[in-house]
Amino acid sequence: MKIRLIYSLLLVMLMNLSGFSQQLTPPIQNYSSRDYEAASQNWDIDIDEQGIIYVANNQGLLSYDGQRWKLHSLKTGSIIRSVYTRQDRIYTGSYKEFGYWSRDITGSLKYNSLIHLLDEDLLNSDEFWEILSYKDAIYFRSFGAIYKYEHDSIELVKNVVTNKMTVFNNRLLIATGESGLQYLDEDGEMEALPNQDILEGKTIIDVEVNGENLLIGTREALYEFDGEACRLFKDDILNADLNRFELNHILVLPNEEIVLGTVKNGIIHYNQAEGTYRLYNRHHGLQNNTVLRMVENNGKIWLSLDNGVDMVNLKSPIEYFTDDTGELGAVYDLEFFNEKLYLGSNTGVYRFVEDELELIRGSEGHTWNLEVLDEVLYANHNTGTFIIEENSFQPIEDRTGSFKIYNSYNTGNEKLVATYTGITRVNEDNIAEPIEGINFPVREILFQESSSLLAAHPYEGIFRINFDPDYNGVLSVEKLRDIDGKGHYNADIFRINDQLAIFNRGKWYRYNSFTRDLEHLKELENYKNNKLLFYDTAGYWFTNTRENSLVFTDLKRDIVRVASSKIKDRLVKNYEKIIRTSDSVYYVALNDGFARINLKELIRSRNREQLSQPIIRGFSDINQRYDLSVKPEVPYNMARDILVQTALPVSDAAGMHYELIGEDTLQGKVENGVLNFQNLRHGDYKLNLFAISPQKGASAKTSFPFKVSPPWYLSGLMKFLYILMFLGLIGLIYWFNQLKLKKQQLLLEQKFEKDHEERLNQLEKQRLMNEITLKRKELANTTMVAAKKNEVLMEIQGELNKDKNKFTNQFRLKHIMNKINRAIKNKDEWQVFETNFNEVHEDFFKDLLETYPQLTNKDLKLCSYLKMNLTSKEIAPLMGISVRGVEVHRYRLRKKMGLDNKENLTNFLIKNF
C-alpha cells in the first residue's frame, strides 16, 4: 500500500511538472441564472431522446432546447428536486408532489400530477429526490419511502430511509441509511448486497453501474463492488482528493471514463485505463464548485450546480487557457523556446513557470511579435527590439518601436527589423543601425531577391525597395499600383510556393516580378475573405475575416472549419496568430489567452459530428396558439404577426437556418429560437428548418406547412357570392342588353316605320305635289284655254257688233250675240275652275272670306285669278270684261281689303293665302 501511495504521489508531481498543460481546459459553456431567468440552485438534470435539457430548479422545471431557456413552474411554486425523462414524458418530484410533464397539441409543456392516485395515508411529508424506470414502471424516491407508478396507478413499495436507488443485475438496488446496499423486490422484500462490510457506518450518497461492477460513493471516498465484494477504489490519490472535496455524484462514461461531481471543487474527469484524472473547477471556468447532478450527451457533460448550469465538452479537440485576471491581456504572438511557452501580449511578454504566468522583467508594454532566429528569442515591442534571455529583456534597439524581425537574405547572421520609422539593420554583434532612405513605417517585409524586397506600410500600401548588395543604402523605393484603386490599407504579404502573395481587402494578389505589378492570384480565388495565418507541408490555416473563424485546408479536398464561439469570439481581429508545435498540435493566440488545437482529433471529430433535427415547438399569431398536429390556418387579419418557436436540441450544430416557401419567400438564420413573420400574404406556405454544422453540412430538414387564410372578401363563401353576383351581373347585363336590344330593335323598327312612312309621305307628298303641279298646269291650261276662248269669242262679238248693220237677219245676229255672251259667262266653266282651284289651293276661299267677309263672288273670282299670278289682260277674257274693267275691279278690291297703294295685291294674295 505504501509503495502504491508513493507511486501515486510521484504521478501527481509529474503531472504538476508538465507546465501549462494542467491549465488547459476543454470548452466550458456557462448558463447563469440571468441566462435562464430562474433561481440559481439546480438540483437535478436530464436529457430526453431529442436532446432537450431539463433541469430541476428552485423555481420549477427548466428546459433548454438549444435555442432558449424556459421556466415551467408548478402551481404551488414548489422547489423541484428531481427530474427524469422517459419517452415523451418528463417526470419531476417535489415536496409531497410528483407527476409528469408532457406537451399538448400546441407544443406547450403541461404538468400532470400523479399524487391524486396515491392514498393520502400512504404519503409522508417528504420531498422526492430521485426518479428512475425499472421494468416499465416509474419509481419515485423520497428520503423515507419508495413509490411505484405503473398502469396509471401508484403504490407504496416500502417505507425505508434511502439516499440512492439504481438498477443493478436487472434488480432494483437501494442505498439505505442503516443497512447499506439492498436489493428491493416489487413486493417490498429486501436482500443485502453481499460482502459490503467495508461500507458499515458510512453514508452512501451515490451508486452507479460501471460495466459489470458497481461504483459506490460516500462523501469521503469511492468504492467498487466487483460482483463478489465491496472494496476501496484502486486509486488512493483520487480518494485522497475526494476526502478533501466531498464526493456528491458519479457519472459513468464510455471508454472506461468516469466523472465525479464534488461539493467543494467542481468535477474530476477520471480515466480508469490510465489511472489519470483532470480537475475542472471555478479556476478553470465553472460557475460554482458544488456539483449537484450530471448527465452526459455526445461527449458533453451537463452539470446542475448550486449556482447555474454548465456544459463541459470533454471530447473537444480544442482546449483553452484563459486568464480571468485580465493581467495577460490580448495575446498577439506566442512561441516555444527552450521547452517553455512565451506569450507576447498588449501588456508585455510572459512565460509559464510552475503552471503560472510570469511577466518577463522590463517587457511591460505592447509586444507585436516573438521570433526565434538562430536559437535566440527576439521580441518586437512598442518601445524597441529586444532579446529574451531567461527572465530578462535585453534591448537591441530602443530608438523606436518595431513590428517584426527577419534574418537577412544573404548577409550571414545579420537581421532586418521592420520598425515604426523604416527598416533597421542589426549586425551579428546586435548593433542596430537604421537604413537610410526609408522614412515610413514598415509592418512586414518579404524578400524578393538578394537585394530587393517588398515592404508593407500599415496604411499606404506595398512598396518595392532595392538595396545595394551590402544593404548599406537604398537604391530605389517604388510603390506598387493597386488594381482596384482602393489602396492597400493594412495589406498582408506572404511567400506561398515561391510566389509573392498579397492579401488586401479580402482578395488575393500575386506580385509579377517581370511586370513589377500586381495581378489576381488564381490559385486562391476560392479563398476570398480568408487571410492566411500559417502553412507548411501539412496544409494551410486561414481565418475568415467575415465570420472570424479558422479554416484548415490542403487547397484540394480536405477542409476543416473551427467555428466554435470559444475561438471566433476571442481571436485578435486583424492580428490573428497560429503556430505549430508538433505533427498535429497548433496553438492559437486569443484576446485573453490561447487555444490548443489537435488537428488529427479535429478531423476525426467530423465523423462524430452530431446534428440535431430542428423541432417546431409552437406556432401562434397575435390571438392564439395553434395545434401542431394539423396544418394551421391563420386568419388573414391575425397574420400580421406570426411567431414560430423552434428548437435545436443540443448538438454540434453551428446554427439553424430557415426558408419560407409560398406567396412570400424568405430565408435567413434563426436567432434565439424564434421566427417572426409579419404581414404575410394569403396562401399556402411551407417552413423548412435545418441545422448547419461547423463544416457547412446540413441536417435533415424539418418541414412545417401552414396557411394564411384569404381576407374575408376573398373567402370561399365570398367567392361563391362573387360567382353568384358575377352570374347575376352577367344575367343583368344580358337582360339589360336584351332590353336594350329590344329597345334598339323597336327604335329601328320605329325608325324604319318612320322612314318608311316619311318615304311614303314623301312619295305621297311628291305625288300630291306632282298632282298639284299637274292640276296647276291643268288649271293654268284650262284657264288659258278659257281665256283664249273668251278672248276669241269677244273678238268675234266685237266684229259682229261692228258689222251688225250688214246682217239682214238681226234676230239671228242677236241670237248669236246672246250665245256668245252665254259662252263667255258660262257658269259651268267657273264651277270646273273653282273645283280645280280648290284642289290646288285648298281653303283659299275659306281663309279669304274669314279675313274679308265683305268680298263678293266676283271679288273671289278676281282673287283666284290673281292667286294664279295672272295679268289683267289674261283675267279680262275670263271675267268677260275689259282690261280697264279688271283694273277698276282690282282697285275696288284693294279698297275692300284695306291695302295701301304700295302693296302689290297679287303678291299679298300669294304670300298670305
Short mmCIF file of C-alpha atoms in Angstrom, two decimals, residues 551-798:
data_model
loop_
_atom_site.label_atom_id
_atom_site.label_comp_id
_atom_site.label_asym_id
_atom_site.label_seq_id
_atom_site.Cartn_x
_atom_site.Cartn_y
_atom_site.Cartn_z
CA VAL A 551 -10.20 27.19 -41.66
CA PHE A 552 -7.65 24.44 -42.30
CA THR A 553 -7.27 23.09 -45.84
CA ASP A 554 -4.86 21.37 -48.20
CA LEU A 555 -6.30 23.54 -51.04
CA LYS A 556 -7.67 20.38 -52.64
CA ARG A 557 -10.36 18.47 -50.80
CA ASP A 558 -9.78 18.45 -47.10
CA ILE A 559 -11.36 21.43 -45.36
CA VAL A 560 -11.91 21.72 -41.62
CA ARG A 561 -13.64 24.73 -40.11
CA VAL A 562 -13.26 25.80 -36.50
CA ALA A 563 -16.38 27.84 -35.88
CA SER A 564 -16.57 27.40 -32.12
CA SER A 565 -17.74 30.55 -30.37
CA LYS A 566 -14.95 29.92 -27.87
CA ILE A 567 -12.49 30.73 -30.66
CA LYS A 568 -14.30 33.01 -33.09
CA ASP A 569 -15.33 35.46 -30.40
CA ARG A 570 -11.81 35.58 -28.94
CA LEU A 571 -9.49 35.90 -31.94
CA VAL A 572 -7.49 39.16 -32.01
CA LYS A 573 -9.07 40.88 -35.01
CA ASN A 574 -6.55 41.70 -37.79
CA TYR A 575 -3.71 40.22 -35.69
CA GLU A 576 -4.66 36.54 -35.63
CA LYS A 577 -1.73 34.19 -35.00
CA ILE A 578 -1.30 30.41 -35.07
CA ILE A 579 1.85 28.28 -34.57
CA ARG A 580 2.59 24.59 -34.86
CA THR A 581 4.37 22.63 -32.12
CA SER A 582 4.09 19.01 -33.34
CA ASP A 583 2.63 16.98 -36.16
CA SER A 584 -0.95 17.80 -35.29
CA VAL A 585 -0.89 20.29 -32.43
CA TYR A 586 -1.33 24.00 -33.07
CA TYR A 587 -1.60 26.99 -30.74
CA VAL A 588 -3.85 29.97 -31.45
CA ALA A 589 -3.50 33.42 -29.85
CA LEU A 590 -6.67 34.73 -28.20
CA ASN A 591 -7.64 38.04 -26.68
CA ASP A 592 -7.47 36.55 -23.16
CA GLY A 593 -5.13 33.58 -23.53
CA PHE A 594 -4.63 30.91 -26.14
CA ALA A 595 -6.11 27.71 -27.52
CA ARG A 596 -4.52 24.39 -28.37
CA ILE A 597 -5.92 22.52 -31.38
CA ASN A 598 -5.30 18.85 -32.02
CA LEU A 599 -5.74 18.76 -35.79
CA LYS A 600 -5.98 14.98 -36.06
CA GLU A 601 -8.70 14.90 -33.42
CA LEU A 602 -10.40 17.84 -35.11
CA ILE A 603 -10.51 15.97 -38.43
CA ARG A 604 -11.73 12.83 -36.66
CA SER A 605 -14.42 14.81 -34.88
CA ARG A 606 -16.09 15.50 -38.22
CA ASN A 607 -17.08 11.84 -38.35
CA ARG A 608 -18.58 12.12 -34.86
CA GLU A 609 -20.40 15.30 -35.69
CA GLN A 610 -23.96 15.11 -34.48
CA LEU A 611 -26.56 17.39 -35.99
CA SER A 612 -29.94 17.52 -34.33
CA GLN A 613 -33.00 17.92 -36.48
CA PRO A 614 -34.83 21.16 -35.71
CA ILE A 615 -38.17 20.98 -33.92
CA ILE A 616 -41.23 23.19 -34.16
CA ARG A 617 -42.20 23.98 -30.57
CA GLY A 618 -45.01 26.45 -31.12
CA PHE A 619 -46.94 28.32 -33.77
CA SER A 620 -49.04 31.32 -32.85
CA ASP A 621 -50.49 34.53 -34.17
CA ILE A 622 -51.47 37.64 -32.23
CA ASN A 623 -54.57 35.91 -30.93
CA GLN A 624 -53.95 32.20 -30.33
CA ARG A 625 -51.57 29.25 -30.28
CA TYR A 626 -52.26 26.54 -32.88
CA ASP A 627 -52.48 22.77 -32.86
CA LEU A 628 -49.21 21.39 -34.28
CA SER A 629 -50.73 18.04 -35.24
CA VAL A 630 -52.69 19.59 -38.10
CA LYS A 631 -51.90 22.22 -40.67
CA PRO A 632 -52.59 25.59 -39.03
CA GLU A 633 -54.77 28.06 -40.89
CA VAL A 634 -54.21 31.61 -39.74
CA PRO A 635 -56.95 34.21 -40.31
CA TYR A 636 -55.75 36.95 -42.59
CA ASN A 637 -56.31 39.73 -40.06
CA MET A 638 -54.22 37.79 -37.49
CA ALA A 639 -51.33 37.05 -39.88
CA ARG A 640 -49.70 40.43 -39.48
CA ASP A 641 -47.58 38.98 -36.67
CA ILE A 642 -46.87 35.22 -36.69
CA LEU A 643 -44.47 33.70 -34.16
CA VAL A 644 -42.82 30.32 -34.69
CA GLN A 645 -40.98 28.85 -31.73
CA THR A 646 -38.23 26.47 -32.80
CA ALA A 647 -35.84 24.17 -31.02
CA LEU A 648 -32.45 22.79 -31.99
CA PRO A 649 -31.57 20.18 -29.37
CA VAL A 650 -28.01 20.37 -28.13
CA SER A 651 -25.62 19.03 -30.78
CA ASP A 652 -22.55 20.09 -32.78
CA ALA A 653 -24.56 22.46 -34.96
CA ALA A 654 -23.15 25.93 -35.52
CA GLY A 655 -26.59 27.39 -36.09
CA MET A 656 -30.06 26.91 -37.52
CA HIS A 657 -31.39 28.36 -40.76
CA TYR A 658 -34.84 28.61 -42.28
CA GLU A 659 -36.51 29.07 -45.63
CA LEU A 660 -40.13 30.06 -46.07
CA ILE A 661 -41.66 28.97 -49.36
CA GLY A 662 -45.01 30.32 -50.51
CA GLU A 663 -46.61 33.57 -51.60
CA ASP A 664 -43.72 35.28 -49.80
CA THR A 665 -40.27 33.65 -49.98
CA LEU A 666 -37.90 34.35 -47.10
CA GLN A 667 -34.72 32.80 -45.73
CA GLY A 668 -32.19 33.51 -43.02
CA LYS A 669 -30.75 32.43 -39.69
CA VAL A 670 -32.89 31.60 -36.67
CA GLU A 671 -31.98 33.77 -33.71
CA ASN A 672 -32.85 32.71 -30.15
CA GLY A 673 -35.24 30.04 -31.41
CA VAL A 674 -37.95 32.47 -32.53
CA LEU A 675 -39.10 33.37 -36.04
CA ASN A 676 -41.33 36.36 -36.53
CA PHE A 677 -43.17 36.68 -39.84
CA GLN A 678 -45.10 39.87 -40.40
CA ASN A 679 -47.78 40.81 -42.92
CA LEU A 680 -47.64 37.58 -44.89
CA ARG A 681 -49.84 37.46 -47.95
CA HIS A 682 -52.59 34.88 -48.01
CA GLY A 683 -51.83 31.47 -49.41
CA ASP A 684 -50.14 28.15 -48.58
CA TYR A 685 -46.66 28.17 -47.02
CA LYS A 686 -44.02 25.63 -46.10
CA LEU A 687 -41.40 26.45 -43.45
CA ASN A 688 -38.18 24.45 -43.74
CA LEU A 689 -35.73 24.35 -40.84
CA PHE A 690 -32.26 22.81 -40.96
CA ALA A 691 -29.16 22.87 -38.78
CA ILE A 692 -25.76 23.87 -40.17
CA SER A 693 -22.58 22.17 -38.92
CA PRO A 694 -19.24 23.98 -38.49
CA GLN A 695 -18.15 22.20 -41.69
CA LYS A 696 -21.14 23.69 -43.54
CA GLY A 697 -23.02 20.40 -43.65
CA ALA A 698 -26.78 20.43 -43.14
CA SER A 699 -29.09 18.31 -41.05
CA ALA A 700 -32.31 16.71 -42.21
CA LYS A 701 -34.94 19.32 -42.90
CA THR A 702 -37.94 19.84 -40.70
CA SER A 703 -40.89 20.98 -42.81
CA PHE A 704 -43.93 22.65 -41.34
CA PRO A 705 -46.84 23.61 -43.61
CA PHE A 706 -49.32 26.32 -42.72
CA LYS A 707 -51.81 28.50 -44.47
CA VAL A 708 -52.78 32.14 -44.24
CA SER A 709 -56.47 32.39 -45.00
CA PRO A 710 -57.55 34.95 -47.54
CA PRO A 711 -59.24 38.11 -46.23
CA TRP A 712 -62.98 37.91 -45.66
CA TYR A 713 -63.62 39.45 -49.03
CA LEU A 714 -61.66 36.59 -50.66
CA SER A 715 -63.07 33.73 -48.54
CA GLY A 716 -64.79 30.70 -50.08
CA LEU A 717 -68.24 31.98 -49.15
CA MET A 718 -67.46 35.40 -50.56
CA LYS A 719 -66.03 33.82 -53.71
CA PHE A 720 -69.28 31.85 -54.03
CA LEU A 721 -71.19 35.08 -53.53
CA TYR A 722 -68.91 36.78 -56.03
CA ILE A 723 -69.67 33.99 -58.52
CA LEU A 724 -73.38 34.43 -57.87
CA MET A 725 -73.00 38.18 -58.16
CA PHE A 726 -70.96 37.73 -61.31
CA LEU A 727 -73.51 35.39 -62.78
CA GLY A 728 -76.24 37.77 -61.65
CA LEU A 729 -74.34 40.64 -63.18
CA ILE A 730 -73.94 38.68 -66.39
CA GLY A 731 -77.67 37.89 -66.27
CA LEU A 732 -78.45 41.52 -65.53
CA ILE A 733 -76.19 42.64 -68.34
CA TYR A 734 -77.76 40.05 -70.59
CA TRP A 735 -81.24 41.18 -69.54
CA PHE A 736 -80.25 44.81 -69.92
CA ASN A 737 -78.71 44.09 -73.30
CA GLN A 738 -81.83 42.23 -74.30
CA LEU A 739 -83.90 45.21 -73.23
CA LYS A 740 -81.50 47.49 -74.96
CA LEU A 741 -81.55 45.22 -77.99
CA LYS A 742 -85.33 45.13 -77.97
CA LYS A 743 -85.42 48.87 -77.47
CA GLN A 744 -82.89 49.30 -80.25
CA GLN A 745 -84.88 46.92 -82.38
CA LEU A 746 -88.02 48.82 -81.54
CA LEU A 747 -86.29 52.08 -82.30
CA LEU A 748 -85.01 50.60 -85.52
CA GLU A 749 -88.47 49.37 -86.33
CA GLN A 750 -89.91 52.74 -85.40
CA LYS A 751 -87.21 54.46 -87.35
CA PHE A 752 -87.84 52.09 -90.22
CA GLU A 753 -91.56 52.71 -89.97
CA LYS A 754 -90.93 56.41 -89.62
CA ASP A 755 -88.52 56.38 -92.51
CA HIS A 756 -90.92 54.21 -94.43
CA GLU A 757 -93.76 56.49 -93.51
CA GLU A 758 -91.65 59.51 -94.33
CA ARG A 759 -90.72 57.90 -97.60
CA LEU A 760 -94.41 57.14 -98.19
CA ASN A 761 -95.30 60.62 -97.09
CA GLN A 762 -92.55 61.98 -99.23
CA LEU A 763 -93.79 59.89 -102.10
CA GLU A 764 -97.33 60.89 -101.30
CA LYS A 765 -96.24 64.46 -100.95
CA GLN A 766 -94.32 64.18 -104.14
CA ARG A 767 -97.31 62.56 -105.71
CA LEU A 768 -99.55 65.29 -104.36
CA MET A 769 -97.05 67.91 -105.41
CA ASN A 770 -96.96 66.33 -108.79
CA GLU A 771 -100.72 66.20 -108.79
CA ILE A 772 -100.88 69.80 -107.62
CA THR A 773 -98.30 70.76 -110.18
CA LEU A 774 -100.26 68.84 -112.72
CA LYS A 775 -103.50 70.38 -111.58
CA ARG A 776 -101.87 73.77 -111.56
CA LYS A 777 -100.78 73.13 -115.06
CA GLU A 778 -104.20 71.81 -115.94
CA LEU A 779 -105.79 74.76 -114.12
CA ALA A 780 -103.49 77.14 -115.87
CA ASN A 781 -104.10 75.41 -119.18
CA THR A 782 -107.84 75.30 -118.78
CA THR A 783 -107.82 78.86 -117.59
CA MET A 784 -105.71 79.94 -120.52
CA VAL A 785 -107.83 77.92 -122.86
CA ALA A 786 -110.95 79.53 -121.39
CA ALA A 787 -109.28 82.91 -121.60
CA LYS A 788 -108.33 82.33 -125.19
CA LYS A 789 -111.77 81.05 -125.96
CA ASN A 790 -113.43 84.03 -124.35
CA GLU A 791 -110.94 86.30 -125.98
CA VAL A 792 -111.80 84.83 -129.37
CA LEU A 793 -115.48 84.98 -128.60
CA MET A 794 -115.17 88.57 -127.53
CA GLU A 795 -113.25 89.38 -130.68
CA ILE A 796 -115.96 87.67 -132.71
CA GLN A 797 -118.56 89.53 -130.77
CA GLY A 798 -116.73 92.77 -131.42
#
